[in-house]
Short mmCIF file of C-alpha atoms in Angstrom, two decimals:
data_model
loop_
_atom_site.label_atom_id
_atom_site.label_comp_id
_atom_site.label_asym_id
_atom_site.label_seq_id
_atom_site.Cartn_x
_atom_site.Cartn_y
_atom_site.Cartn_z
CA UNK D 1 6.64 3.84 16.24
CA UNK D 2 9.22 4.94 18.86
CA UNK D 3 9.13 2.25 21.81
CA UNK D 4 8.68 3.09 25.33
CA UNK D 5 11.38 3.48 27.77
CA UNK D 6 13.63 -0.05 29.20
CA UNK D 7 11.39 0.58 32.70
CA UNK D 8 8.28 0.42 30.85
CA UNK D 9 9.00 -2.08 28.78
CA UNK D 10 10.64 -3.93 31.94
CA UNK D 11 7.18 -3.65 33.95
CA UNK D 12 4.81 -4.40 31.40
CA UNK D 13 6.28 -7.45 30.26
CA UNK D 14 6.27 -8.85 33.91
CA UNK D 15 2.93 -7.41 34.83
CA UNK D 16 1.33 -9.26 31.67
CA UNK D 17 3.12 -12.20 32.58
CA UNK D 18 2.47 -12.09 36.21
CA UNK D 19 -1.22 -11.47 35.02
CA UNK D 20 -1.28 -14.53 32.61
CA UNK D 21 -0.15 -16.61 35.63
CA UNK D 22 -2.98 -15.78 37.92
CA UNK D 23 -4.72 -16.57 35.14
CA UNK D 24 -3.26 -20.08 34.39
CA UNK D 25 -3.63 -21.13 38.04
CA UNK D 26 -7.28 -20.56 37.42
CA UNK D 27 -7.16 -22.69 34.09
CA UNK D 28 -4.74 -25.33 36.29
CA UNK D 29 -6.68 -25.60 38.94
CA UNK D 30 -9.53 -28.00 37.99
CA UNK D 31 -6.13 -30.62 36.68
CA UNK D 32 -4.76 -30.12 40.27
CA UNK D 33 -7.88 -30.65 42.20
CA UNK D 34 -8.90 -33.48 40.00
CA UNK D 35 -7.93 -36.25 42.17
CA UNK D 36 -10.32 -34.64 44.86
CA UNK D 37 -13.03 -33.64 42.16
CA UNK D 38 -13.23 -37.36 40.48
CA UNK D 39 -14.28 -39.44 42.94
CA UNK D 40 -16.72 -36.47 44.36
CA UNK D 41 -18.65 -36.05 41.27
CA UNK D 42 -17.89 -39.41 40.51
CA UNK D 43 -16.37 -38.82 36.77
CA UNK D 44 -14.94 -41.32 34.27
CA UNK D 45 -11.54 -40.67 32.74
CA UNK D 46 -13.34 -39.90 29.05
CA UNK D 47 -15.89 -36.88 31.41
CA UNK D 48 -12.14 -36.05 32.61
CA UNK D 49 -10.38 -35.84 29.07
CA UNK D 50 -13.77 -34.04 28.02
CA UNK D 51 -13.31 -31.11 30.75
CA UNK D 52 -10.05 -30.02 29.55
CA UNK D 53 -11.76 -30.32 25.73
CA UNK D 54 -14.01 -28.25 27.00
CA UNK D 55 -12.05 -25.09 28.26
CA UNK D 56 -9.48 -25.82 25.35
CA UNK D 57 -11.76 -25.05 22.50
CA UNK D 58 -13.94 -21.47 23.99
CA UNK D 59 -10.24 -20.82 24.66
CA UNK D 60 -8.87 -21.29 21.11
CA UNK D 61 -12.29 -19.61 19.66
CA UNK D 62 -11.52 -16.24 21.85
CA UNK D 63 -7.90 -15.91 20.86
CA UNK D 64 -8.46 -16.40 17.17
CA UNK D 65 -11.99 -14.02 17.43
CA UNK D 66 -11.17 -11.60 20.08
CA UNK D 67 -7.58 -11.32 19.12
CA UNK D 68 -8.39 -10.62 15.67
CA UNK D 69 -11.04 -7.81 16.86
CA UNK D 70 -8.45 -6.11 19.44
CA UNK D 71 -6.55 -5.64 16.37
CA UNK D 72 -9.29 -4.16 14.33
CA UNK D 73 -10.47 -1.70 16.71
CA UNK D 74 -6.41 -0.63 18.49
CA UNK D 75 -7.72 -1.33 21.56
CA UNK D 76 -5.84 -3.66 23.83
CA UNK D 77 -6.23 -2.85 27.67
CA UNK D 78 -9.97 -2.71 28.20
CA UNK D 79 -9.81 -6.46 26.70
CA UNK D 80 -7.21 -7.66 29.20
CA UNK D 81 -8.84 -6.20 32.03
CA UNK D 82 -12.58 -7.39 31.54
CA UNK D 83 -10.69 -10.93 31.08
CA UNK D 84 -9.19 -10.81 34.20
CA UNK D 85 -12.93 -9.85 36.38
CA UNK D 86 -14.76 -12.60 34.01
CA UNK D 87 -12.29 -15.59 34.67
CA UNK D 88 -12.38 -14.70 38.21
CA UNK D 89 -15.54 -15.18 38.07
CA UNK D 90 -15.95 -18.58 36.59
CA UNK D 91 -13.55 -19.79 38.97
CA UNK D 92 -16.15 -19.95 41.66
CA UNK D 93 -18.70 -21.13 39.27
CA UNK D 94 -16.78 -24.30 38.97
CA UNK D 95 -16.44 -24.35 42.88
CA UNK D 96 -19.82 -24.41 43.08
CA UNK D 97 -20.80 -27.56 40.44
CA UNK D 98 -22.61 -30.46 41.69
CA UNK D 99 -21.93 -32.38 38.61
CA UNK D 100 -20.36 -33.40 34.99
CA UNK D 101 -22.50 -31.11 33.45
CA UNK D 102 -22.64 -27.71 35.66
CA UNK D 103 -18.50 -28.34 35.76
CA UNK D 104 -18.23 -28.52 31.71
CA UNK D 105 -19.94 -25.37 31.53
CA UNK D 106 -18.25 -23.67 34.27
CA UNK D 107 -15.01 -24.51 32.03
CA UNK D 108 -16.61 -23.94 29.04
CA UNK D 109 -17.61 -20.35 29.55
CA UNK D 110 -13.65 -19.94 31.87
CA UNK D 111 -11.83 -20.76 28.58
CA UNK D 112 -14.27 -18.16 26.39
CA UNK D 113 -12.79 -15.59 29.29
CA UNK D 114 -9.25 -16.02 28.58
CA UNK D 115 -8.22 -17.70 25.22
CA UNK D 116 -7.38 -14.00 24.00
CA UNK D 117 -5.39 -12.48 27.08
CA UNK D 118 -2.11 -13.86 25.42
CA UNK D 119 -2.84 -12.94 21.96
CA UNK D 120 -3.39 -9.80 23.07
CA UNK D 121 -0.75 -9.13 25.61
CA UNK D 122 1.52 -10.15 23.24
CA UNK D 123 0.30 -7.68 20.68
CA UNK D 124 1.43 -5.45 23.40
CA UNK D 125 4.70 -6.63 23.95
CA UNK D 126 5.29 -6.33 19.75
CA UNK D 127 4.34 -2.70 20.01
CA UNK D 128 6.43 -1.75 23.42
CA UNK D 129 9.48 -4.04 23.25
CA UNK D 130 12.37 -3.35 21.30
CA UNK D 131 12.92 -5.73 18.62
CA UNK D 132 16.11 -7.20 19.25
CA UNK D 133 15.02 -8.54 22.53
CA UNK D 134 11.65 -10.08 21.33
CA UNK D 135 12.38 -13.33 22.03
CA UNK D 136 13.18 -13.48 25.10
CA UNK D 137 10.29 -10.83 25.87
CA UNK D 138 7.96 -12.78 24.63
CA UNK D 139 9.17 -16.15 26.29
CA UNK D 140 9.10 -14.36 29.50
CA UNK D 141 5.71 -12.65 28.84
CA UNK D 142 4.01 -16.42 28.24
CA UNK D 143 6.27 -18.61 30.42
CA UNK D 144 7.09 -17.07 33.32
CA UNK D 145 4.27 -15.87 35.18
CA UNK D 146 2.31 -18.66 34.06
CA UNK D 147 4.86 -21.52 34.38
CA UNK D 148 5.52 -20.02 38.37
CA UNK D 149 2.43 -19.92 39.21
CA UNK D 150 -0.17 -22.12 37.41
CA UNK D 151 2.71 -24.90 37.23
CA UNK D 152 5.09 -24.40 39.79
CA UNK D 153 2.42 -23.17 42.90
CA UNK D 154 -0.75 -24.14 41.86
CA UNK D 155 0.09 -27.90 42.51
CA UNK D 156 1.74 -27.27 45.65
CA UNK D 157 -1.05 -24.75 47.05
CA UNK D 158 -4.54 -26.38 45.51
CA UNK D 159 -3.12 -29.93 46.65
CA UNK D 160 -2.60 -28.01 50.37
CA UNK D 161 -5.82 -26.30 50.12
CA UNK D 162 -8.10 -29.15 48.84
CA UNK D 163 -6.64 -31.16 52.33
CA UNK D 164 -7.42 -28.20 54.10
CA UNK D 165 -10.38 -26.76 53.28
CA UNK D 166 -11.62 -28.93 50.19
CA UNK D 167 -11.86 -28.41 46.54
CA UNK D 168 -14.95 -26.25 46.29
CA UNK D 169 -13.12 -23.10 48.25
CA UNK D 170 -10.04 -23.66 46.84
CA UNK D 171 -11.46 -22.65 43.21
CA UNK D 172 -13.31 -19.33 45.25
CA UNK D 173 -9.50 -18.70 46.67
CA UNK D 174 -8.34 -19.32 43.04
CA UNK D 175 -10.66 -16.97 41.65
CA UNK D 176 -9.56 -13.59 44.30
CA UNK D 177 -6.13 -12.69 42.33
CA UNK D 178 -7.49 -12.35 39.14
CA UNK D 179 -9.89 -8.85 40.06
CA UNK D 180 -6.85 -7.83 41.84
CA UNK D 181 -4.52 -7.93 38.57
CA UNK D 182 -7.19 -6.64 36.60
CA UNK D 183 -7.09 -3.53 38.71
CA UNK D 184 -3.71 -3.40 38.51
CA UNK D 185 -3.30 -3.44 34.35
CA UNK D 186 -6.13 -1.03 34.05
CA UNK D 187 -3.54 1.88 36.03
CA UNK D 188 -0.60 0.77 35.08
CA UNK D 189 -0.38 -0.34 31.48
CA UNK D 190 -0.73 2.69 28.83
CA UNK D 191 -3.20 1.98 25.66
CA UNK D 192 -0.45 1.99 22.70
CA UNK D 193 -0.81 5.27 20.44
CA UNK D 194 -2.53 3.28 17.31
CA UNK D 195 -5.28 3.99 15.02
CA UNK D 196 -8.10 1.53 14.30
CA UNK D 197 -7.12 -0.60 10.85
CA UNK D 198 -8.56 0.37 8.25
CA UNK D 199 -11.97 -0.86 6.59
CA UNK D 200 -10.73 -3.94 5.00
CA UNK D 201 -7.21 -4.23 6.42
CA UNK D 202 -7.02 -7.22 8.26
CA UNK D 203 -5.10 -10.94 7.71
CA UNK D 204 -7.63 -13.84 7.49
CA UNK D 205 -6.50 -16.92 7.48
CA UNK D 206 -6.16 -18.01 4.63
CA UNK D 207 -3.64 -15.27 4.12
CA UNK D 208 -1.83 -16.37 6.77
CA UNK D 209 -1.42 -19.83 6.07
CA UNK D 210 -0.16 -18.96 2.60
CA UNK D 211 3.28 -18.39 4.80
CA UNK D 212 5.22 -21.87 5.23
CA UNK D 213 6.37 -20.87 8.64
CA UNK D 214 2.51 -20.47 9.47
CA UNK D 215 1.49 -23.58 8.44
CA UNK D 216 4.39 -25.36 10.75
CA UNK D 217 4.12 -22.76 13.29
CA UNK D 218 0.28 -24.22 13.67
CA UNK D 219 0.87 -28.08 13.72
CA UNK D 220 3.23 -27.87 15.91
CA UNK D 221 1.55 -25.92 18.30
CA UNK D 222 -1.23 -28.87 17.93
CA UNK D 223 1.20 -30.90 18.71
CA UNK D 224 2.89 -29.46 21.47
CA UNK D 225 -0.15 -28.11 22.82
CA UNK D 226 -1.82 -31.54 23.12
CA UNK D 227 1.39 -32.68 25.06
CA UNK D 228 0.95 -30.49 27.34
CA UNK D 229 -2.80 -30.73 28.31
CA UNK D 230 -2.73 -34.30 28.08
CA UNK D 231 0.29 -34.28 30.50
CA UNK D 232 -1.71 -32.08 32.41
CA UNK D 233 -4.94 -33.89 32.88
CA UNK D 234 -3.57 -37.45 33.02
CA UNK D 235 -0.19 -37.19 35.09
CA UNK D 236 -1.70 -35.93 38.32
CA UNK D 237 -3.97 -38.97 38.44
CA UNK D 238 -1.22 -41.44 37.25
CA UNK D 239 1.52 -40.69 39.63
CA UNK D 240 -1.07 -41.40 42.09
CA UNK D 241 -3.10 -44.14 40.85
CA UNK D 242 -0.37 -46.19 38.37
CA UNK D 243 2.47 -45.22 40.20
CA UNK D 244 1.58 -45.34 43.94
CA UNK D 245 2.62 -41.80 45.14
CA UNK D 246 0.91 -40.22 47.90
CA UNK D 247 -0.88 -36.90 46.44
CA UNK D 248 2.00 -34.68 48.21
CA UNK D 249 5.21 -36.31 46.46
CA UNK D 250 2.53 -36.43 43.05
CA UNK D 251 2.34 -32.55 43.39
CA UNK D 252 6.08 -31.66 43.87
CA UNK D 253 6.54 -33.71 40.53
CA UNK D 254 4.09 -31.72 39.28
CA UNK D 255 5.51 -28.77 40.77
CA UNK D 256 9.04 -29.22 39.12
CA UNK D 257 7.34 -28.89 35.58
CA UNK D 258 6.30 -25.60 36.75
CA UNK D 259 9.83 -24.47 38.18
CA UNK D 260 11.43 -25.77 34.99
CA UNK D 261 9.44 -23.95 32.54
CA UNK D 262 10.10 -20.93 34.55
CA UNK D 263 13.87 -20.97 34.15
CA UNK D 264 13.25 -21.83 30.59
CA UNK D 265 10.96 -18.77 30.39
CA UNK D 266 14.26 -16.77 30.24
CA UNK D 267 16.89 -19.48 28.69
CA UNK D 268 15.02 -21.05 25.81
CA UNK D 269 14.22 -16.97 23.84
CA UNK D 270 17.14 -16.17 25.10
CA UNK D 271 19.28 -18.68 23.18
CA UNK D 272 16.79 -17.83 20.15
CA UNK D 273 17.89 -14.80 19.87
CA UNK D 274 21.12 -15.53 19.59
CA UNK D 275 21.46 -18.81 17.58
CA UNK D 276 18.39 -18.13 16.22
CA UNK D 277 14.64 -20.11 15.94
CA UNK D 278 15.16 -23.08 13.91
CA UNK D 279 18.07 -24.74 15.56
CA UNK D 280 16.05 -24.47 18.99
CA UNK D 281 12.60 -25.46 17.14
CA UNK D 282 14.14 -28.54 16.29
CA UNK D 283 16.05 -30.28 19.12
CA UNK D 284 13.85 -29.04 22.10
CA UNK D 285 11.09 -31.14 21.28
CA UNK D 286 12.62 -34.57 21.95
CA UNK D 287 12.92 -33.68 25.43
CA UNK D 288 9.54 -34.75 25.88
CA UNK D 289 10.78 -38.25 25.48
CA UNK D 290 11.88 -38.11 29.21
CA UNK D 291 8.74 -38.05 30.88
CA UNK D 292 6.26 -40.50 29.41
CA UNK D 293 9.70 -43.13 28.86
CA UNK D 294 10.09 -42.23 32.59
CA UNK D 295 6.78 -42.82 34.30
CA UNK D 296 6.57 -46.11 32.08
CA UNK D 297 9.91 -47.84 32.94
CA UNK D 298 11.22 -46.40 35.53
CA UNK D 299 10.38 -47.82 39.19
CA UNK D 300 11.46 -46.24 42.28
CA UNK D 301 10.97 -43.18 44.69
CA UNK D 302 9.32 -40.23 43.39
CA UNK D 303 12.67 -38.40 43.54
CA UNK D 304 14.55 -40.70 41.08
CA UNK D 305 12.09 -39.14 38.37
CA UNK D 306 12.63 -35.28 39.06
CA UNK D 307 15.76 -34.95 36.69
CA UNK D 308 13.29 -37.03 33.81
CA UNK D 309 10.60 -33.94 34.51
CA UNK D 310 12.74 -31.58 34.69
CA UNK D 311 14.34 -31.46 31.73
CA UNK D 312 11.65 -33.22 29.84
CA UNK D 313 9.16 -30.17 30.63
CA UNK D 314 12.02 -27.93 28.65
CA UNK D 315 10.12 -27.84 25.31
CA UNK D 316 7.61 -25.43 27.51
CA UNK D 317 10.32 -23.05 26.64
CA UNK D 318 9.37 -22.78 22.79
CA UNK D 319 5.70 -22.15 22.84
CA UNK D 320 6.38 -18.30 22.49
CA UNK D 321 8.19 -19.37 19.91
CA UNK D 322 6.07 -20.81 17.66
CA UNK D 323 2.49 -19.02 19.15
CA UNK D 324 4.05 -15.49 19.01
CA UNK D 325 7.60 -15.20 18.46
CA UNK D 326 8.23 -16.83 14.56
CA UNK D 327 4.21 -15.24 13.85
CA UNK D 328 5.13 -11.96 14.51
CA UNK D 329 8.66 -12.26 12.55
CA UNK D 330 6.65 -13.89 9.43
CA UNK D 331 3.89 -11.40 9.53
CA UNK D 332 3.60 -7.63 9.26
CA UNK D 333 3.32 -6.48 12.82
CA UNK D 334 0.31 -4.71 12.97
CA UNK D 335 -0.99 -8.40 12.80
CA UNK D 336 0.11 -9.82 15.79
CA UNK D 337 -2.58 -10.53 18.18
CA UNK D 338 -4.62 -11.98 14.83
CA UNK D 339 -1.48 -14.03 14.13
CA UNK D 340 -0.98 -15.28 17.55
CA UNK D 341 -4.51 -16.15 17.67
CA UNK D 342 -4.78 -18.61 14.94
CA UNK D 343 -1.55 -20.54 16.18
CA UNK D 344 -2.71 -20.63 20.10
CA UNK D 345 -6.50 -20.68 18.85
CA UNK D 346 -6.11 -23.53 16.06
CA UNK D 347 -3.32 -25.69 18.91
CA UNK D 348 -5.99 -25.43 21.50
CA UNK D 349 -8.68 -26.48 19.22
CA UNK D 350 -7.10 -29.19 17.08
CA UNK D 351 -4.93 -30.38 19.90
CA UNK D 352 -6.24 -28.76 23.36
CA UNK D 353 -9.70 -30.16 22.13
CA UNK D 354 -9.17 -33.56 20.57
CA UNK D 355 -6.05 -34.80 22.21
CA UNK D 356 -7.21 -34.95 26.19
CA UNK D 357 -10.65 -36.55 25.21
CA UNK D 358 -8.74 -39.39 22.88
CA UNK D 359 -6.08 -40.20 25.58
CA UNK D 360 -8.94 -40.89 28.03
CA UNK D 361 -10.89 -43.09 25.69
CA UNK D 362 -7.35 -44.72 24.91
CA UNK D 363 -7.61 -45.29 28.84
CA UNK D 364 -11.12 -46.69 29.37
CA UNK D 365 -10.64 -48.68 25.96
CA UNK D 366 -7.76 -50.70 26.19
CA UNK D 367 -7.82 -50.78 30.27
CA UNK D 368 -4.39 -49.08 30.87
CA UNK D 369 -2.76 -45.88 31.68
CA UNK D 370 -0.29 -45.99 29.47
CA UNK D 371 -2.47 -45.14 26.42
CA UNK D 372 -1.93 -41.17 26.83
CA UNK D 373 1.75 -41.64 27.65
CA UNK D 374 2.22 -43.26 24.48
CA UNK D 375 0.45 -40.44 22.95
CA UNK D 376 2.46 -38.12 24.33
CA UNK D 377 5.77 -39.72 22.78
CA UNK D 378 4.20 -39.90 19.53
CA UNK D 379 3.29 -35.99 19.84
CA UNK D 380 6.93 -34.76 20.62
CA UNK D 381 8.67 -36.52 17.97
CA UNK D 382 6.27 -35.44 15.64
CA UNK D 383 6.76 -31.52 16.61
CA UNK D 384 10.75 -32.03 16.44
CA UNK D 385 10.91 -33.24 12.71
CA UNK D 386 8.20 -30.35 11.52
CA UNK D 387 11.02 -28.08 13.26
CA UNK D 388 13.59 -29.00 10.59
CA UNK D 389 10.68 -27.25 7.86
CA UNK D 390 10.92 -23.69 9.43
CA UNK D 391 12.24 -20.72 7.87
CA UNK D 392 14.92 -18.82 10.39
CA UNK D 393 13.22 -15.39 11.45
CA UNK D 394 15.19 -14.04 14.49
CA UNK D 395 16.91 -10.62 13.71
CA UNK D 396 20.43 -10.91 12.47
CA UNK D 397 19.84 -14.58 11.27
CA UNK D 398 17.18 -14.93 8.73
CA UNK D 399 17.97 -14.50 4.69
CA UNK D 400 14.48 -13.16 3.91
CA UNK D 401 13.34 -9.65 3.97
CA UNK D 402 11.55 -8.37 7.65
CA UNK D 403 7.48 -8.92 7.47
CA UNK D 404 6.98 -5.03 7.83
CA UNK D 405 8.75 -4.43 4.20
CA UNK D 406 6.58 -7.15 2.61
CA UNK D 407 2.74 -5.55 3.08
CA UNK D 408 0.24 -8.09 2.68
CA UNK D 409 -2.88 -7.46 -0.14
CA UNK D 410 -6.07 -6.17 2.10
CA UNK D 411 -8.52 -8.62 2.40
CA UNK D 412 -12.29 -7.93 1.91
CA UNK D 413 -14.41 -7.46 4.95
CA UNK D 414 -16.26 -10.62 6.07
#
């Protein structure tokens, strides 16, 4: 298939990933607000953990479900765009709960909403973006919009709007952006020219975890994905509470997470591309040392731990990797958004699920804090060894043949 021109390509990747930050803030929000929420609805750190369970695993069933279907039926847009109305939507409903239970299914039904926008968008990106510039597509596509705003802004705004106004209208303020994006995609992104697969042509999973580079493309993103919504449920709380902070200096911590995944949005794929996955795969992880080590040991003004964030929050920069990028170099590409699916649907439900609801019962169990920071050092050395398993895909590096000469046996409809 011919690709689209450099504009096009150039504004869809940035209005998908503008459009998967909007919705990220939404999904951010409730870890922001938290320190507002808890004591309001009066939650224990285990009804916390369970929250972020909650929205984790309707988000990894939609990716791997609805990602698969958007692939079965060559429709791609109309998905996006009733995602971005829906999670809207469910933004208010959480501004509106008047307990545990109302706010688990608020989240519960917000994570059905969006766990397949990325899957999806990144289908699109495979079918519009020239292949020798798929990594850093891709990284920019899932990093930057969402890193800029739902980790860079949201802390800084929701911490200035729950002062303001309080936490209930600063979900209905989170919820406005998302119709306006979904108006947006609907003119301005074009449907790609493909046909509906054919009866019986589709990748299960099983098939897909025949491939090596699936299997560690999956734990790792358990891994890593765990890291990060265990960092984000627990840290806001911690730098207040363990540390001492005041909530402002807690959010610009916060905040510098979001501005360094950003930058890495554009650096990390980039340097993929050229040196290729593996090397990258391997070494990035073990920056997640800095932070937990960090918050633990360290003693001081909130500034002396902005260089240990920083830096630390660099592994951000190789979830395309492993969700999309590797996938959709191992697999034939008509597969992508099914691919993608089961390594963001099986992380968030393996690791987005389990991990937040364990480091809170590690809190209330032992009495101390420092049960999910452990957890978090345990996670990121764990995702840098699996690293040294993968198979090299990037274009111009790998020794095996490209996915689309190696067709895949159809699989019998289920």
């Amino acid at each position: 298939m011919q690709k689209m021109s450099a504009r096009y390509q150039i504004t869809l990747v940035l209005l998908l990933s503008i459009n998967f930050g909007v919705l990220f803030f939404d999904r951010q929000a409730l870890n922001f607000l938290m320190p507002f929420v808890k004591p309001d609805l009066k939650l224990s750190d285990t009804q916390q953990g369970m929250l972020s369970s909650a929205l984790s695993l309707t988000w990894a069933i939609s990716g791997i479900f609805i990602g698969a279907w958007s692939d079965r039926v060559g429709k791609k847009k109309i998905f996006i765009v009733f995602a971005g109305i829906a999670f809207s939507l469910c933004s208010v409903l959480s501004g509106v709960a008047t307990g545990f239970l109302m706010l688990l299914g608020a989240r519960l039904l917000m994570g059905f909403t969006e766990g397949a926008v990325m899957p999806i968008s990144h289908s699109l990106v495979a079918e519009e973006v020239s292949p020798e510039h798929r990594g850093l597509a891709m990284g920019v596509n899932q990093n930057l919009g969402s890193n800029f705003l739902g980790s860079t802004l949201a802390p800084l705004i929701l911490t200035a709007l729950a002062m303001a106004v309080g936490w209930r209208s600063s979900f209905f303020i989170a919820g406005a952006p998302g119709l306006i994006f979904a108006v947006l995609i609907w003119f301005f992104v074009k449907e790609p020219e493909k046909k509906p697969q054919a009866a019986g042509d589709r990748l299960t999973m099983a098939q897909a975890l025949k491939h090596k580079n699936m299997v560690l493309c999956v734990l790792i993103s358990i891994l890593l994905v765990s890291y990060l919504v265990v960092t984000w449920a627990f840290m806001p709380t911690y730098l207040i509470n363990t540390k001492g902070m005041s909530a402002t200096a807690g959010s610009w911590l916060m905040a510098s997470l979001g501005i360094s995944a950003t930058i890495g949005a554009f650096v990390t794929p980039a340097i993929s591309d050229k040196v290729g996955r593996r090397p990258v795969m391997i070494l990035i992880p073990f920056l997640g040392l800095l932070i937990p080590f960090s918050v633990m040991y360290l003693t001081g003004t909130p500034w002396l731990f902005l260089p240990f964030f920083f830096f630390g929050w660099a592994l951000n920069g190789i979830f395309p990797l492993f969700m999309a990028t590797i996938p959709s170099e191992t697999l034939p590409a008509r597969y992508v958004a099914t691919a993608t699916g089961i390594s963001m649907g099986l992380g968030e439900v393996l690791g987005g699920v389990l991990s937040p609801t364990i480091a809170g019962w590690a809190n209330d169990t032992f009495h101390t804090a420092n049960g999910a920071m452990w957890i978090l050092v345990g996670l990121a050395v764990a995702a840098g060894f699996l690293g040294l398993g993968l198979d090299e895909t990037a274009p111009g590096k790998r020794t095996t043949p490209a996915p689309d000469a190696v067709e895949l046996q159809p699989s019998p409809a289920v």
